mmCIF file with all atom_site columns, C-alpha atoms in Angstrom:
data_model
loop_
_atom_site.group_PDB
_atom_site.id
_atom_site.type_symbol
_atom_site.label_atom_id
_atom_site.label_alt_id
_atom_site.label_comp_id
_atom_site.label_asym_id
_atom_site.label_entity_id
_atom_site.label_seq_id
_atom_site.pdbx_PDB_ins_code
_atom_site.Cartn_x
_atom_site.Cartn_y
_atom_site.Cartn_z
_atom_site.occupancy
_atom_site.B_iso_or_equiv
_atom_site.pdbx_formal_charge
_atom_site.auth_seq_id
_atom_site.auth_comp_id
_atom_site.auth_asym_id
_atom_site.auth_atom_id
_atom_site.pdbx_PDB_model_num
ATOM 1   C CA . MET X 1 1   ? 35.614 -2.574  1.939  1.00 51.00 ? 1   MET X CA 1
ATOM 2   C CA . ILE X 1 2   ? 37.846 -3.192  4.988  1.00 53.00 ? 2   ILE X CA 1
ATOM 3   C CA . LYS X 1 3   ? 40.769 -1.457  3.378  1.00 56.00 ? 3   LYS X CA 1
ATOM 4   C CA . GLU X 1 4   ? 38.967 1.018   1.957  1.00 55.00 ? 4   GLU X CA 1
ATOM 5   C CA . GLU X 1 5   ? 37.539 2.464   5.218  1.00 55.00 ? 5   GLU X CA 1
ATOM 6   C CA . ASN X 1 6   ? 40.855 2.241   6.811  1.00 55.00 ? 6   ASN X CA 1
ATOM 7   C CA . LEU X 1 7   ? 41.751 3.768   4.510  1.00 50.00 ? 7   LEU X CA 1
ATOM 8   C CA . LEU X 1 8   ? 39.218 7.331   4.887  1.00 50.00 ? 8   LEU X CA 1
ATOM 9   C CA . LYS X 1 9   ? 39.935 6.967   9.194  1.00 55.00 ? 9   LYS X CA 1
ATOM 10  C CA . LYS X 1 10  ? 44.026 7.319   8.685  1.00 54.00 ? 10  LYS X CA 1
ATOM 11  C CA . SER X 1 11  ? 43.488 9.949   5.423  1.00 50.00 ? 11  SER X CA 1
ATOM 12  C CA . SER X 1 12  ? 40.881 12.520  7.798  1.00 56.00 ? 12  SER X CA 1
ATOM 13  C CA . SER X 1 13  ? 42.698 14.316  10.466 1.00 71.00 ? 13  SER X CA 1
ATOM 14  C CA . GLY X 1 14  ? 41.860 17.310  12.698 1.00 81.00 ? 14  GLY X CA 1
ATOM 15  C CA . PHE X 1 15  ? 43.074 18.227  15.985 1.00 84.00 ? 15  PHE X CA 1
ATOM 16  C CA . THR X 1 16  ? 44.036 16.724  19.306 1.00 90.00 ? 16  THR X CA 1
ATOM 17  C CA . MET X 1 17  ? 42.210 18.449  22.681 1.00 91.00 ? 17  MET X CA 1
ATOM 18  C CA . ILE X 1 18  ? 46.485 18.692  23.596 1.00 93.00 ? 18  ILE X CA 1
ATOM 19  C CA . GLU X 1 19  ? 46.648 20.546  20.575 1.00 91.00 ? 19  GLU X CA 1
ATOM 20  C CA . LEU X 1 20  ? 43.747 22.645  20.669 1.00 92.00 ? 20  LEU X CA 1
ATOM 21  C CA . ILE X 1 21  ? 44.588 23.140  24.609 1.00 95.00 ? 21  ILE X CA 1
ATOM 22  C CA . ILE X 1 22  ? 48.362 24.503  23.661 1.00 95.00 ? 22  ILE X CA 1
ATOM 23  C CA . VAL X 1 23  ? 46.884 26.707  21.488 1.00 94.00 ? 23  VAL X CA 1
ATOM 24  C CA . ILE X 1 24  ? 44.342 28.788  23.093 1.00 95.00 ? 24  ILE X CA 1
ATOM 25  C CA . ALA X 1 25  ? 46.745 29.006  26.828 1.00 96.00 ? 25  ALA X CA 1
ATOM 26  C CA . THR X 1 26  ? 49.433 30.702  23.552 1.00 96.00 ? 26  THR X CA 1
ATOM 27  C CA . MET X 1 27  ? 46.440 33.379  22.361 1.00 96.00 ? 27  MET X CA 1
ATOM 28  C CA . ALA X 1 28  ? 46.047 33.579  26.380 1.00 96.00 ? 28  ALA X CA 1
ATOM 29  C CA . ILE X 1 29  ? 48.991 34.146  27.229 1.00 96.00 ? 29  ILE X CA 1
ATOM 30  C CA . PHE X 1 30  ? 49.963 37.099  24.009 1.00 95.00 ? 30  PHE X CA 1
ATOM 31  C CA . GLY X 1 31  ? 46.504 38.393  25.222 1.00 95.00 ? 31  GLY X CA 1
ATOM 32  C CA . ALA X 1 32  ? 47.037 38.728  28.249 1.00 96.00 ? 32  ALA X CA 1
ATOM 33  C CA . LEU X 1 33  ? 50.915 40.629  27.696 1.00 95.00 ? 33  LEU X CA 1
ATOM 34  C CA . THR X 1 34  ? 49.175 42.998  24.684 1.00 95.00 ? 34  THR X CA 1
ATOM 35  C CA . ALA X 1 35  ? 47.120 44.532  27.432 1.00 95.00 ? 35  ALA X CA 1
ATOM 36  C CA . GLU X 1 36  ? 49.634 45.330  29.484 1.00 95.00 ? 36  GLU X CA 1
ATOM 37  C CA . ILE X 1 37  ? 51.073 46.240  26.820 1.00 96.00 ? 37  ILE X CA 1
ATOM 38  C CA . LEU X 1 38  ? 48.264 49.272  25.656 1.00 95.00 ? 38  LEU X CA 1
ATOM 39  C CA . SER X 1 39  ? 47.544 50.305  29.458 1.00 94.00 ? 39  SER X CA 1
ATOM 40  C CA . ASN X 1 40  ? 51.219 51.186  30.017 1.00 94.00 ? 40  ASN X CA 1
ATOM 41  C CA . ALA X 1 41  ? 51.048 52.717  26.792 1.00 94.00 ? 41  ALA X CA 1
ATOM 42  C CA . THR X 1 42  ? 47.369 54.519  28.189 1.00 94.00 ? 42  THR X CA 1
ATOM 43  C CA . LYS X 1 43  ? 49.035 55.480  30.890 1.00 92.00 ? 43  LYS X CA 1
ATOM 44  C CA . VAL X 1 44  ? 52.966 57.387  29.908 1.00 92.00 ? 44  VAL X CA 1
ATOM 45  C CA . TYR X 1 45  ? 50.095 59.162  27.125 1.00 94.00 ? 45  TYR X CA 1
ATOM 46  C CA . SER X 1 46  ? 47.647 60.145  29.677 1.00 91.00 ? 46  SER X CA 1
ATOM 47  C CA . SER X 1 47  ? 50.584 61.508  32.047 1.00 89.00 ? 47  SER X CA 1
ATOM 48  C CA . SER X 1 48  ? 52.306 63.344  29.393 1.00 91.00 ? 48  SER X CA 1
ATOM 49  C CA . LEU X 1 49  ? 49.217 64.959  28.434 1.00 93.00 ? 49  LEU X CA 1
ATOM 50  C CA . ASP X 1 50  ? 48.883 66.520  31.847 1.00 90.00 ? 50  ASP X CA 1
ATOM 51  C CA . LYS X 1 51  ? 52.454 67.108  31.791 1.00 92.00 ? 51  LYS X CA 1
ATOM 52  C CA . GLN X 1 52  ? 51.437 69.158  28.153 1.00 93.00 ? 52  GLN X CA 1
ATOM 53  C CA . GLN X 1 53  ? 48.489 71.255  29.500 1.00 93.00 ? 53  GLN X CA 1
ATOM 54  C CA . PHE X 1 54  ? 50.605 72.082  32.799 1.00 93.00 ? 54  PHE X CA 1
ATOM 55  C CA . ILE X 1 55  ? 53.482 72.995  31.746 1.00 94.00 ? 55  ILE X CA 1
ATOM 56  C CA . SER X 1 56  ? 51.207 75.434  28.472 1.00 94.00 ? 56  SER X CA 1
ATOM 57  C CA . GLU X 1 57  ? 48.915 76.967  31.993 1.00 94.00 ? 57  GLU X CA 1
ATOM 58  C CA . ALA X 1 58  ? 52.605 78.275  33.517 1.00 94.00 ? 58  ALA X CA 1
ATOM 59  C CA . ARG X 1 59  ? 53.927 79.609  30.390 1.00 95.00 ? 59  ARG X CA 1
ATOM 60  C CA . SER X 1 60  ? 49.892 80.980  29.473 1.00 94.00 ? 60  SER X CA 1
ATOM 61  C CA . SER X 1 61  ? 50.008 82.141  32.751 1.00 94.00 ? 61  SER X CA 1
ATOM 62  C CA . PHE X 1 62  ? 53.882 83.374  33.335 1.00 95.00 ? 62  PHE X CA 1
ATOM 63  C CA . PHE X 1 63  ? 54.100 85.683  29.817 1.00 94.00 ? 63  PHE X CA 1
ATOM 64  C CA . LYS X 1 64  ? 50.596 86.860  30.466 1.00 93.00 ? 64  LYS X CA 1
ATOM 65  C CA . ILE X 1 65  ? 51.728 88.892  33.309 1.00 94.00 ? 65  ILE X CA 1
ATOM 66  C CA . ALA X 1 66  ? 55.196 89.436  31.620 1.00 93.00 ? 66  ALA X CA 1
ATOM 67  C CA . ARG X 1 67  ? 53.803 91.154  28.652 1.00 92.00 ? 67  ARG X CA 1
ATOM 68  C CA . GLU X 1 68  ? 51.555 93.430  31.279 1.00 90.00 ? 68  GLU X CA 1
ATOM 69  C CA . ILE X 1 69  ? 54.169 94.296  32.742 1.00 88.00 ? 69  ILE X CA 1
ATOM 70  C CA . SER X 1 70  ? 56.009 95.944  29.745 1.00 86.00 ? 70  SER X CA 1
ATOM 71  C CA . TRP X 1 71  ? 52.726 98.268  29.906 1.00 85.00 ? 71  TRP X CA 1
ATOM 72  C CA . GLN X 1 72  ? 53.298 100.403 32.958 1.00 83.00 ? 72  GLN X CA 1
ATOM 73  C CA . LYS X 1 73  ? 54.096 104.707 31.876 1.00 78.00 ? 73  LYS X CA 1
ATOM 74  C CA . SER X 1 74  ? 54.794 105.730 35.033 1.00 72.00 ? 74  SER X CA 1
ATOM 75  C CA . PHE X 1 75  ? 56.586 104.810 38.594 1.00 70.00 ? 75  PHE X CA 1
ATOM 76  C CA . ASP X 1 76  ? 53.595 106.310 39.975 1.00 68.00 ? 76  ASP X CA 1
ATOM 77  C CA . GLY X 1 77  ? 51.980 103.070 39.095 1.00 70.00 ? 77  GLY X CA 1
ATOM 78  C CA . PHE X 1 78  ? 54.475 101.341 41.754 1.00 77.00 ? 78  PHE X CA 1
ATOM 79  C CA . THR X 1 79  ? 53.214 102.254 44.538 1.00 75.00 ? 79  THR X CA 1
ATOM 80  C CA . GLU X 1 80  ? 50.686 99.783  45.439 1.00 84.00 ? 80  GLU X CA 1
ATOM 81  C CA . SER X 1 81  ? 52.809 97.112  44.560 1.00 89.00 ? 81  SER X CA 1
ATOM 82  C CA . THR X 1 82  ? 54.504 94.350  46.878 1.00 90.00 ? 82  THR X CA 1
ATOM 83  C CA . ASN X 1 83  ? 56.539 91.217  46.493 1.00 92.00 ? 83  ASN X CA 1
ATOM 84  C CA . LYS X 1 84  ? 53.750 89.066  46.226 1.00 95.00 ? 84  LYS X CA 1
ATOM 85  C CA . LYS X 1 85  ? 51.641 92.081  44.434 1.00 93.00 ? 85  LYS X CA 1
ATOM 86  C CA . ILE X 1 86  ? 51.729 93.997  40.682 1.00 92.00 ? 86  ILE X CA 1
ATOM 87  C CA . VAL X 1 87  ? 49.865 96.871  40.228 1.00 89.00 ? 87  VAL X CA 1
ATOM 88  C CA . ILE X 1 88  ? 50.004 98.006  36.831 1.00 87.00 ? 88  ILE X CA 1
ATOM 89  C CA . ASN X 1 89  ? 49.181 101.813 35.125 1.00 85.00 ? 89  ASN X CA 1
ATOM 90  C CA . THR X 1 90  ? 48.896 101.597 31.803 1.00 81.00 ? 90  THR X CA 1
ATOM 91  C CA . GLY X 1 91  ? 48.613 105.459 31.704 1.00 76.00 ? 91  GLY X CA 1
ATOM 92  C CA . GLU X 1 92  ? 45.062 105.049 29.879 1.00 74.00 ? 92  GLU X CA 1
ATOM 93  C CA . GLU X 1 93  ? 43.553 105.068 33.469 1.00 74.00 ? 93  GLU X CA 1
ATOM 94  C CA . ASP X 1 94  ? 43.085 101.227 33.217 1.00 80.00 ? 94  ASP X CA 1
ATOM 95  C CA . LEU X 1 95  ? 44.477 99.321  36.550 1.00 85.00 ? 95  LEU X CA 1
ATOM 96  C CA . ILE X 1 96  ? 45.961 95.655  36.369 1.00 89.00 ? 96  ILE X CA 1
ATOM 97  C CA . SER X 1 97  ? 46.893 93.995  39.128 1.00 90.00 ? 97  SER X CA 1
ATOM 98  C CA . TYR X 1 98  ? 48.735 90.552  39.639 1.00 93.00 ? 98  TYR X CA 1
ATOM 99  C CA . GLU X 1 99  ? 48.499 88.919  42.863 1.00 94.00 ? 99  GLU X CA 1
ATOM 100 C CA . ILE X 1 100 ? 50.499 86.346  44.178 1.00 95.00 ? 100 ILE X CA 1
ATOM 101 C CA . ARG X 1 101 ? 47.904 84.716  47.576 1.00 94.00 ? 101 ARG X CA 1
ATOM 102 C CA . SER X 1 102 ? 49.320 82.556  49.972 1.00 94.00 ? 102 SER X CA 1
ATOM 103 C CA . THR X 1 103 ? 46.366 79.781  48.830 1.00 94.00 ? 103 THR X CA 1
ATOM 104 C CA . ASN X 1 104 ? 49.058 79.095  45.999 1.00 94.00 ? 104 ASN X CA 1
ATOM 105 C CA . ASN X 1 105 ? 47.057 80.702  43.342 1.00 93.00 ? 105 ASN X CA 1
ATOM 106 C CA . ILE X 1 106 ? 47.113 84.471  41.379 1.00 95.00 ? 106 ILE X CA 1
ATOM 107 C CA . LEU X 1 107 ? 44.990 86.699  41.120 1.00 93.00 ? 107 LEU X CA 1
ATOM 108 C CA . HIS X 1 108 ? 44.128 88.875  38.109 1.00 93.00 ? 108 HIS X CA 1
ATOM 109 C CA . SER X 1 109 ? 42.314 91.483  38.289 1.00 91.00 ? 109 SER X CA 1
ATOM 110 C CA . ASN X 1 110 ? 41.308 95.692  36.046 1.00 86.00 ? 110 ASN X CA 1
ATOM 111 C CA . ASN X 1 111 ? 39.007 97.947  35.199 1.00 79.00 ? 111 ASN X CA 1
ATOM 112 C CA . GLN X 1 112 ? 37.282 95.621  33.102 1.00 73.00 ? 112 GLN X CA 1
ATOM 113 C CA . ILE X 1 113 ? 36.634 92.390  35.492 1.00 72.00 ? 113 ILE X CA 1
ATOM 114 C CA . ASN X 1 114 ? 37.059 92.657  38.472 1.00 78.00 ? 114 ASN X CA 1
ATOM 115 C CA . THR X 1 115 ? 38.954 89.619  39.617 1.00 87.00 ? 115 THR X CA 1
ATOM 116 C CA . GLU X 1 116 ? 39.593 86.375  38.180 1.00 91.00 ? 116 GLU X CA 1
ATOM 117 C CA . LEU X 1 117 ? 41.920 83.429  38.703 1.00 92.00 ? 117 LEU X CA 1
ATOM 118 C CA . LEU X 1 118 ? 44.692 83.294  36.466 1.00 92.00 ? 118 LEU X CA 1
ATOM 119 C CA . THR X 1 119 ? 46.238 79.889  38.016 1.00 93.00 ? 119 THR X CA 1
ATOM 120 C CA . ASN X 1 120 ? 45.608 77.926  40.760 1.00 93.00 ? 120 ASN X CA 1
ATOM 121 C CA . LYS X 1 121 ? 48.987 75.796  40.145 1.00 94.00 ? 121 LYS X CA 1
ATOM 122 C CA . ILE X 1 122 ? 52.128 78.040  41.958 1.00 94.00 ? 122 ILE X CA 1
ATOM 123 C CA . ASN X 1 123 ? 53.872 77.645  45.427 1.00 94.00 ? 123 ASN X CA 1
ATOM 124 C CA . TYR X 1 124 ? 53.193 81.322  47.454 1.00 95.00 ? 124 TYR X CA 1
ATOM 125 C CA . ASN X 1 125 ? 56.585 80.683  49.258 1.00 95.00 ? 125 ASN X CA 1
ATOM 126 C CA . ASN X 1 126 ? 58.772 80.351  46.451 1.00 94.00 ? 126 ASN X CA 1
ATOM 127 C CA . SER X 1 127 ? 57.240 82.814  43.590 1.00 95.00 ? 127 SER X CA 1
ATOM 128 C CA . GLU X 1 128 ? 57.343 86.669  43.724 1.00 95.00 ? 128 GLU X CA 1
ATOM 129 C CA . TYR X 1 129 ? 58.133 89.974  41.764 1.00 94.00 ? 129 TYR X CA 1
ATOM 130 C CA . SER X 1 130 ? 61.181 91.604  42.995 1.00 92.00 ? 130 SER X CA 1
ATOM 131 C CA . TYR X 1 131 ? 62.425 95.518  41.871 1.00 91.00 ? 131 TYR X CA 1
ATOM 132 C CA . LEU X 1 132 ? 65.818 96.416  40.668 1.00 91.00 ? 132 LEU X CA 1
ATOM 133 C CA . ASN X 1 133 ? 67.497 99.823  39.693 1.00 89.00 ? 133 ASN X CA 1
ATOM 134 C CA . SER X 1 134 ? 69.747 100.013 37.491 1.00 87.00 ? 134 SER X CA 1
ATOM 135 C CA . GLU X 1 135 ? 72.951 98.604  38.658 1.00 91.00 ? 135 GLU X CA 1
ATOM 136 C CA . ASN X 1 136 ? 70.501 94.998  39.544 1.00 88.00 ? 136 ASN X CA 1
ATOM 137 C CA . ASN X 1 137 ? 69.902 96.405  43.085 1.00 90.00 ? 137 ASN X CA 1
ATOM 138 C CA . GLN X 1 138 ? 67.157 95.237  44.851 1.00 91.00 ? 138 GLN X CA 1
ATOM 139 C CA . LEU X 1 139 ? 64.629 98.397  46.017 1.00 89.00 ? 139 LEU X CA 1
ATOM 140 C CA . ASP X 1 140 ? 62.077 99.104  48.293 1.00 86.00 ? 140 ASP X CA 1
ATOM 141 C CA . ILE X 1 141 ? 59.228 99.319  46.096 1.00 83.00 ? 141 ILE X CA 1
ATOM 142 C CA . GLN X 1 142 ? 57.537 101.973 48.609 1.00 81.00 ? 142 GLN X CA 1
ATOM 143 C CA . THR X 1 143 ? 60.350 104.314 48.534 1.00 84.00 ? 143 THR X CA 1
ATOM 144 C CA . GLN X 1 144 ? 62.316 104.134 45.740 1.00 85.00 ? 144 GLN X CA 1
ATOM 145 C CA . SER X 1 145 ? 59.844 103.417 42.710 1.00 81.00 ? 145 SER X CA 1
ATOM 146 C CA . HIS X 1 146 ? 60.988 106.298 40.899 1.00 84.00 ? 146 HIS X CA 1
ATOM 147 C CA . GLN X 1 147 ? 64.549 104.080 40.491 1.00 86.00 ? 147 GLN X CA 1
ATOM 148 C CA . ILE X 1 148 ? 62.745 100.464 38.885 1.00 87.00 ? 148 ILE X CA 1
ATOM 149 C CA . THR X 1 149 ? 64.445 100.129 35.830 1.00 87.00 ? 149 THR X CA 1
ATOM 150 C CA . LEU X 1 150 ? 63.976 96.264  35.659 1.00 90.00 ? 150 LEU X CA 1
ATOM 151 C CA . ILE X 1 151 ? 61.197 94.136  37.097 1.00 91.00 ? 151 ILE X CA 1
ATOM 152 C CA . ASN X 1 152 ? 62.222 89.877  37.769 1.00 93.00 ? 152 ASN X CA 1
ATOM 153 C CA . LEU X 1 153 ? 59.308 88.046  38.087 1.00 94.00 ? 153 LEU X CA 1
ATOM 154 C CA . LYS X 1 154 ? 59.819 83.957  39.481 1.00 96.00 ? 154 LYS X CA 1
ATOM 155 C CA . ILE X 1 155 ? 56.932 81.984  39.284 1.00 96.00 ? 155 ILE X CA 1
ATOM 156 C CA . ASP X 1 156 ? 57.542 78.510  40.646 1.00 96.00 ? 156 ASP X CA 1
ATOM 157 C CA . PHE X 1 157 ? 53.975 76.645  39.099 1.00 95.00 ? 157 PHE X CA 1
ATOM 158 C CA . THR X 1 158 ? 53.581 73.395  41.128 1.00 94.00 ? 158 THR X CA 1
ATOM 159 C CA . ASP X 1 159 ? 50.902 70.399  40.140 1.00 90.00 ? 159 ASP X CA 1
ATOM 160 C CA . GLY X 1 160 ? 51.612 67.699  41.874 1.00 86.00 ? 160 GLY X CA 1
ATOM 161 C CA . ASP X 1 161 ? 54.808 65.303  40.127 1.00 85.00 ? 161 ASP X CA 1
ATOM 162 C CA . HIS X 1 162 ? 54.573 68.648  38.397 1.00 89.00 ? 162 HIS X CA 1
ATOM 163 C CA . SER X 1 163 ? 56.773 71.146  39.456 1.00 93.00 ? 163 SER X CA 1
ATOM 164 C CA . ILE X 1 164 ? 58.611 74.169  36.854 1.00 94.00 ? 164 ILE X CA 1
ATOM 165 C CA . VAL X 1 165 ? 60.091 77.795  37.419 1.00 95.00 ? 165 VAL X CA 1
ATOM 166 C CA . PHE X 1 166 ? 59.961 80.998  35.245 1.00 95.00 ? 166 PHE X CA 1
ATOM 167 C CA . ASN X 1 167 ? 62.374 83.160  36.497 1.00 95.00 ? 167 ASN X CA 1
ATOM 168 C CA . SER X 1 168 ? 62.640 86.158  33.941 1.00 93.00 ? 168 SER X CA 1
ATOM 169 C CA . ASP X 1 169 ? 63.548 89.876  33.283 1.00 92.00 ? 169 ASP X CA 1
ATOM 170 C CA . VAL X 1 170 ? 60.968 92.589  32.069 1.00 90.00 ? 170 VAL X CA 1
ATOM 171 C CA . ILE X 1 171 ? 61.596 96.539  31.570 1.00 87.00 ? 171 ILE X CA 1
ATOM 172 C CA . PRO X 1 172 ? 58.443 98.671  31.940 1.00 81.00 ? 172 PRO X CA 1
ATOM 173 C CA . TYR X 1 173 ? 57.657 100.347 29.115 1.00 71.00 ? 173 TYR X CA 1
#
């Protein structure tokens, strides 16, 4: 009988306390590393999403202004314009304007909408409209509006760490 009991004791094996502690500590280390990796991935994704939304808003705003400038039917429509405000006369008694404001935003207005904020993510000092003649010389909009053949749009979009400058020439219709 003694031999049988010794056999049973030796054949039943389990984990020692040290082995269990080592396994738990190893799992805790891997769990902490995984949590850190997931946290960093979430931050990168969030930052990329914010940047993509910023670029999308900047593109949308810029191309809307450029598209509507091409609707200008008469050079007389420019007489109310400045280097920070452009007034577009579509020839159908519709006036559209885009004003770059010192509060770092662009206001859009027309006959159908009183005024709406187009974007609030610009740098006022680096954004402007320039009016050029056929030789690409800058014109005085008040006295030489009949010579305009090209309008240069330069808008510096800024939002926190993100910044992008759109610069394009538009030929009025």
